[in-house]
Short mmCIF file of C-alpha atoms in Angstrom, two decimals:
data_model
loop_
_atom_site.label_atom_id
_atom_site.label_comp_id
_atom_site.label_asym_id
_atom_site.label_seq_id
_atom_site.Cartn_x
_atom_site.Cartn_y
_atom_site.Cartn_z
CA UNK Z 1 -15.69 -2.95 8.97
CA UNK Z 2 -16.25 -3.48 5.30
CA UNK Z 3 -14.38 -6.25 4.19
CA UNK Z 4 -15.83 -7.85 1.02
CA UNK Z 5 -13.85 -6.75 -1.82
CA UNK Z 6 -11.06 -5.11 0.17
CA UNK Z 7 -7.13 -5.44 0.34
CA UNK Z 8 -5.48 -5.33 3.31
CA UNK Z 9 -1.66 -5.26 4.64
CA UNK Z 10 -1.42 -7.68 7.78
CA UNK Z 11 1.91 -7.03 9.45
CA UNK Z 12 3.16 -10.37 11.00
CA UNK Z 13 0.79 -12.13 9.12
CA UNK Z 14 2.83 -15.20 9.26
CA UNK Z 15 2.15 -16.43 12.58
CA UNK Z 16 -0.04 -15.77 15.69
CA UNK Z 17 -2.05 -12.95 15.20
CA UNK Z 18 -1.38 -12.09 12.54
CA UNK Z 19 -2.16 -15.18 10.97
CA UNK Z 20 -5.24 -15.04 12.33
CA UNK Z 21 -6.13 -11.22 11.52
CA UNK Z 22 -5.24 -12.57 7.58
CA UNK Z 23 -7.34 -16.09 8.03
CA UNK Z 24 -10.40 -13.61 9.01
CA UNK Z 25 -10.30 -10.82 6.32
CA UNK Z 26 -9.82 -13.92 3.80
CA UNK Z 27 -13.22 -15.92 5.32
CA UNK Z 28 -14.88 -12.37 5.18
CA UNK Z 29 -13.98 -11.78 1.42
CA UNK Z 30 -11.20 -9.60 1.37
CA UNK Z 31 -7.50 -10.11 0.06
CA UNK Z 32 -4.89 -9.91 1.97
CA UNK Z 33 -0.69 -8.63 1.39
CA UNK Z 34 1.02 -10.71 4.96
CA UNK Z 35 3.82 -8.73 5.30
CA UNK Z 36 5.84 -10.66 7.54
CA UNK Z 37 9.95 -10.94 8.15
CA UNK Z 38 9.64 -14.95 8.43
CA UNK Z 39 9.76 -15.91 4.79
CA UNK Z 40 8.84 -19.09 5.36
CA UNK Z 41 5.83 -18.49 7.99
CA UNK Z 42 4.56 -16.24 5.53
CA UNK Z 43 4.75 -18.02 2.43
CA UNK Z 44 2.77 -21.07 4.39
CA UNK Z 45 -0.06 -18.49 5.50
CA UNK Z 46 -0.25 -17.22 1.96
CA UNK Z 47 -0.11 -20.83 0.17
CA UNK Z 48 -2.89 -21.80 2.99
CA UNK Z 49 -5.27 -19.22 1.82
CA UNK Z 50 -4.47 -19.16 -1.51
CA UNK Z 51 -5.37 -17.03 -4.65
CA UNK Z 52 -6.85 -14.60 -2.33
CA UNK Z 53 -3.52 -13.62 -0.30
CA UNK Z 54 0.00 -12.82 -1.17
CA UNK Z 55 3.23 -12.59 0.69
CA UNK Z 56 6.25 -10.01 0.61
CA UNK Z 57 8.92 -10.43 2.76
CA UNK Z 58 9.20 -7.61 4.66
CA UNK Z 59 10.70 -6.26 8.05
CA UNK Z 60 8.86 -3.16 9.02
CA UNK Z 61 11.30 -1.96 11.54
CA UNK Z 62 13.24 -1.40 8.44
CA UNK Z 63 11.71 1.49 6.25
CA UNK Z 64 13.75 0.59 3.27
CA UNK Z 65 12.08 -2.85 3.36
CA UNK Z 66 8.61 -1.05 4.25
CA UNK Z 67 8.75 0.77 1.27
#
């Protein structure tokens, strides 16, 4: 998978796997959107990996909040 230069979604990117999927794309060059329902797990993620990742609280069980 092509990563450098990409933007990706991670979905429960604030902990766990997710976390890690996120930590990955980031070391291989891409940016990354954590979705994640745990404001404050996901804001940590994002602040850890800085300019290259953002967070929106979002519960995508929900597909008001999805969208």
């Amino acid at each position: 998978m092509k990563m450098q230069g990409g933007v990706f979604v991670v979905t429960g990117g604030g902990s766990g796997l997710g976390a890690a999927t996120a930590r990955m794309l980031v070391e291989g060059g891409a940016s990354v959107v954590i979705a994640e329902v745990n404001r404050e797990a996901g804001e940590a993620v994002a602040g850890e990996l800085g300019a290259s990742a953002a967070f929106v609280a979002t519960d995508v069980t929900d597909g008001a909040s999805a969208q």
